[in-house]
Amino acid sequence: MKSKIKNEDKKPTPVKRKVKKKSADKERYYVNGKEFHEAIAVFYDTGDYDTIPDQLAVYIKKIAEGLSYAPNFINYSYKEDMVGDAIVKMLSALRNRKYDPNSGSNPFSYFTTIAFHAFINRIKKEKKHREMISDYQEAVYNDLMSTDDGSKIAERAGRENIESED
């Protein structure tokens, strides 16, 4: 016979609520689009393109550093170089007035795209550099392992071992 358990006898299972936590990293790298847009507009209105206001420089640095923590960029050993290249490219775009504040577009996405392309370009440069070093090392190794008569040292050593066993 089946015993019936009353609902009153069961302990209610606690409801797990998802609590959204504001991470310190998100706040540290967060850039408000409206404030960024206003800072760019003020910078362009001053006409002094040699001196970047502190707040605008902070926004640019936050964009570059925040992007460096994206999953596709986080594990590179030259991440600091990527961030530096991105900052240089974004400052260059600001000084050359590449962004039009009257266009109504999002400055955050515009400058993030510049930073993204700077990151990709740095990765390509590092890959090319690494391949060049690898090719050089292989050529030096082959030269060291070759003799004057064109035979390889490793092949000659292998033949000597075979002959000594006979």
CSV table of C-alpha atoms in Angstrom, one decimal:
chain,number,residue,atom,x,y,z
A,1,MET,CA,0.0,0.0,0.0
A,2,LYS,CA,1.3,3.4,-0.9
A,3,SER,CA,1.6,5.9,1.8
A,4,LYS,CA,0.5,9.4,1.0
A,5,ILE,CA,2.8,12.2,2.1
A,6,LYS,CA,1.1,15.4,2.8
A,7,ASN,CA,2.5,18.6,1.2
A,8,GLU,CA,2.7,20.0,4.7
A,9,ASP,CA,5.2,17.4,5.8
A,10,LYS,CA,7.6,18.3,2.9
A,11,LYS,CA,10.0,21.1,3.5
A,12,PRO,CA,9.7,23.8,0.8
A,13,THR,CA,12.6,23.9,-1.5
A,14,PRO,CA,14.3,27.3,-1.5
A,15,VAL,CA,14.0,29.2,-4.7
A,16,LYS,CA,17.3,30.2,-6.1
A,17,ARG,CA,17.3,33.6,-7.4
A,18,LYS,CA,19.8,34.9,-9.8
A,19,VAL,CA,21.4,38.0,-8.4
A,20,LYS,CA,23.2,40.1,-10.9
A,21,LYS,CA,26.4,41.3,-9.6
A,22,LYS,CA,28.2,44.2,-11.0
A,23,SER,CA,31.6,43.0,-11.6
A,24,ALA,CA,34.5,45.3,-10.8
A,25,ASP,CA,36.0,44.7,-14.2
A,26,LYS,CA,32.8,45.8,-16.0
A,27,GLU,CA,32.7,49.1,-14.1
A,28,ARG,CA,36.5,49.6,-14.5
A,29,TYR,CA,36.2,49.3,-18.3
A,30,TYR,CA,32.7,50.7,-18.8
A,31,VAL,CA,32.4,53.7,-21.1
A,32,ASN,CA,29.2,55.7,-21.2
A,33,GLY,CA,28.4,56.3,-24.9
A,34,LYS,CA,26.7,59.7,-24.3
A,35,GLU,CA,29.5,61.0,-22.1
A,36,PHE,CA,32.0,59.8,-24.6
A,37,HIS,CA,30.2,61.5,-27.5
A,38,GLU,CA,30.0,64.8,-25.5
A,39,ALA,CA,33.7,64.6,-24.7
A,40,ILE,CA,34.6,64.1,-28.4
A,41,ALA,CA,32.3,67.0,-29.4
A,42,VAL,CA,34.0,69.3,-26.8
A,43,PHE,CA,37.4,68.2,-27.9
A,44,TYR,CA,36.6,69.0,-31.5
A,45,ASP,CA,35.1,72.4,-30.5
A,46,THR,CA,38.2,73.5,-28.7
A,47,GLY,CA,40.3,73.2,-31.9
A,48,ASP,CA,43.4,72.2,-29.9
A,49,TYR,CA,44.2,68.7,-31.2
A,50,ASP,CA,47.6,68.4,-29.5
A,51,THR,CA,46.2,68.1,-26.0
A,52,ILE,CA,43.7,65.4,-25.3
A,53,PRO,CA,41.5,66.1,-22.3
A,54,ASP,CA,42.0,63.7,-19.4
A,55,GLN,CA,38.5,62.2,-19.5
A,56,LEU,CA,38.7,61.5,-23.2
A,57,ALA,CA,42.0,59.8,-22.7
A,58,VAL,CA,40.5,57.7,-19.9
A,59,TYR,CA,37.7,56.6,-22.2
A,60,ILE,CA,40.1,55.6,-24.9
A,61,LYS,CA,42.2,53.7,-22.5
A,62,LYS,CA,39.2,51.9,-21.1
A,63,ILE,CA,38.0,50.8,-24.5
A,64,ALA,CA,41.4,49.4,-25.4
A,65,GLU,CA,41.9,47.6,-22.1
A,66,GLY,CA,38.4,46.3,-22.0
A,67,LEU,CA,38.7,44.8,-25.5
A,68,SER,CA,41.9,43.1,-24.4
A,69,TYR,CA,39.9,41.0,-22.0
A,70,ALA,CA,37.6,39.7,-24.8
A,71,PRO,CA,37.9,35.9,-25.2
A,72,ASN,CA,39.6,36.1,-28.5
A,73,PHE,CA,42.4,38.4,-27.2
A,74,ILE,CA,43.0,37.4,-23.6
A,75,ASN,CA,45.7,34.8,-23.9
A,76,TYR,CA,48.2,36.6,-26.0
A,77,SER,CA,51.6,37.2,-24.4
A,78,TYR,CA,51.9,40.6,-26.3
A,79,LYS,CA,48.5,41.9,-25.1
A,80,GLU,CA,50.1,45.1,-23.8
A,81,ASP,CA,51.5,45.8,-27.3
A,82,MET,CA,48.0,45.3,-28.7
A,83,VAL,CA,46.6,47.7,-26.2
A,84,GLY,CA,49.3,50.3,-27.0
A,85,ASP,CA,48.7,50.0,-30.7
A,86,ALA,CA,45.0,50.4,-30.2
A,87,ILE,CA,45.4,53.6,-28.1
A,88,VAL,CA,47.8,55.1,-30.7
A,89,LYS,CA,45.3,54.3,-33.5
A,90,MET,CA,42.3,55.8,-31.6
A,91,LEU,CA,44.3,58.9,-30.7
A,92,SER,CA,45.3,59.3,-34.3
A,93,ALA,CA,41.7,59.0,-35.4
A,94,LEU,CA,40.7,61.7,-32.8
A,95,ARG,CA,43.4,64.1,-33.9
A,96,ASN,CA,42.5,63.6,-37.5
A,97,ARG,CA,38.8,64.1,-36.8
A,98,LYS,CA,37.9,60.8,-38.3
A,99,TYR,CA,34.8,60.5,-36.1
A,100,ASP,CA,31.9,62.8,-37.0
A,101,PRO,CA,30.0,63.7,-33.8
A,102,ASN,CA,27.1,65.0,-35.9
A,103,SER,CA,26.5,61.7,-37.7
A,104,GLY,CA,24.5,60.3,-34.8
A,105,SER,CA,26.6,57.1,-34.8
A,106,ASN,CA,27.8,55.5,-31.6
A,107,PRO,CA,31.4,56.6,-30.8
A,108,PHE,CA,32.0,53.6,-28.6
A,109,SER,CA,31.4,51.2,-31.4
A,110,TYR,CA,33.5,53.3,-33.8
A,111,PHE,CA,36.5,53.4,-31.6
A,112,THR,CA,36.1,49.8,-30.5
A,113,THR,CA,36.3,48.8,-34.2
A,114,ILE,CA,39.5,50.8,-34.5
A,115,ALA,CA,40.9,49.0,-31.5
A,116,PHE,CA,39.8,45.7,-32.8
A,117,HIS,CA,41.6,46.2,-36.1
A,118,ALA,CA,44.7,47.4,-34.3
A,119,PHE,CA,44.7,44.2,-32.3
A,120,ILE,CA,44.3,42.1,-35.4
A,121,ASN,CA,47.1,43.9,-37.1
A,122,ARG,CA,49.4,43.3,-34.1
A,123,ILE,CA,48.6,39.6,-34.2
A,124,LYS,CA,49.5,39.5,-37.9
A,125,LYS,CA,52.8,41.3,-37.3
A,126,GLU,CA,53.7,39.0,-34.4
A,127,LYS,CA,52.8,35.9,-36.5
A,128,LYS,CA,54.9,37.1,-39.4
A,129,HIS,CA,57.8,37.8,-37.0
A,130,ARG,CA,57.5,34.4,-35.3
A,131,GLU,CA,57.5,32.7,-38.8
A,132,MET,CA,60.6,34.6,-39.8
A,133,ILE,CA,62.4,33.5,-36.7
A,134,SER,CA,61.3,29.9,-37.2
A,135,ASP,CA,62.5,29.9,-40.8
A,136,TYR,CA,65.8,31.3,-39.7
A,137,GLN,CA,66.3,28.7,-37.0
A,138,GLU,CA,65.5,25.9,-39.4
A,139,ALA,CA,68.0,27.3,-42.0
A,140,VAL,CA,70.7,27.5,-39.4
A,141,TYR,CA,69.9,24.1,-38.1
A,142,ASN,CA,70.1,22.6,-41.6
A,143,ASP,CA,73.4,24.4,-42.2
A,144,LEU,CA,74.9,23.1,-39.0
A,145,MET,CA,73.8,19.6,-39.7
A,146,SER,CA,75.2,19.5,-43.2
A,147,THR,CA,78.8,18.7,-44.1
A,148,ASP,CA,80.9,20.1,-46.9
A,149,ASP,CA,80.3,17.2,-49.2
A,150,GLY,CA,76.5,17.7,-49.0
A,151,SER,CA,75.6,14.8,-46.8
A,152,LYS,CA,73.8,15.3,-43.6
A,153,ILE,CA,75.6,14.7,-40.3
A,154,ALA,CA,72.7,12.7,-38.9
A,155,GLU,CA,72.5,10.5,-42.0
A,156,ARG,CA,76.3,9.8,-41.8
A,157,ALA,CA,76.1,9.0,-38.1
A,158,GLY,CA,73.2,6.6,-38.8
A,159,ARG,CA,75.2,4.8,-41.5
A,160,GLU,CA,78.2,4.5,-39.2
A,161,ASN,CA,76.1,2.9,-36.5
A,162,ILE,CA,74.7,0.4,-39.1
A,163,GLU,CA,78.2,-0.4,-40.3
A,164,SER,CA,79.6,-0.9,-36.8
A,165,GLU,CA,76.8,-3.4,-36.0
A,166,ASP,CA,77.8,-5.6,-39.0
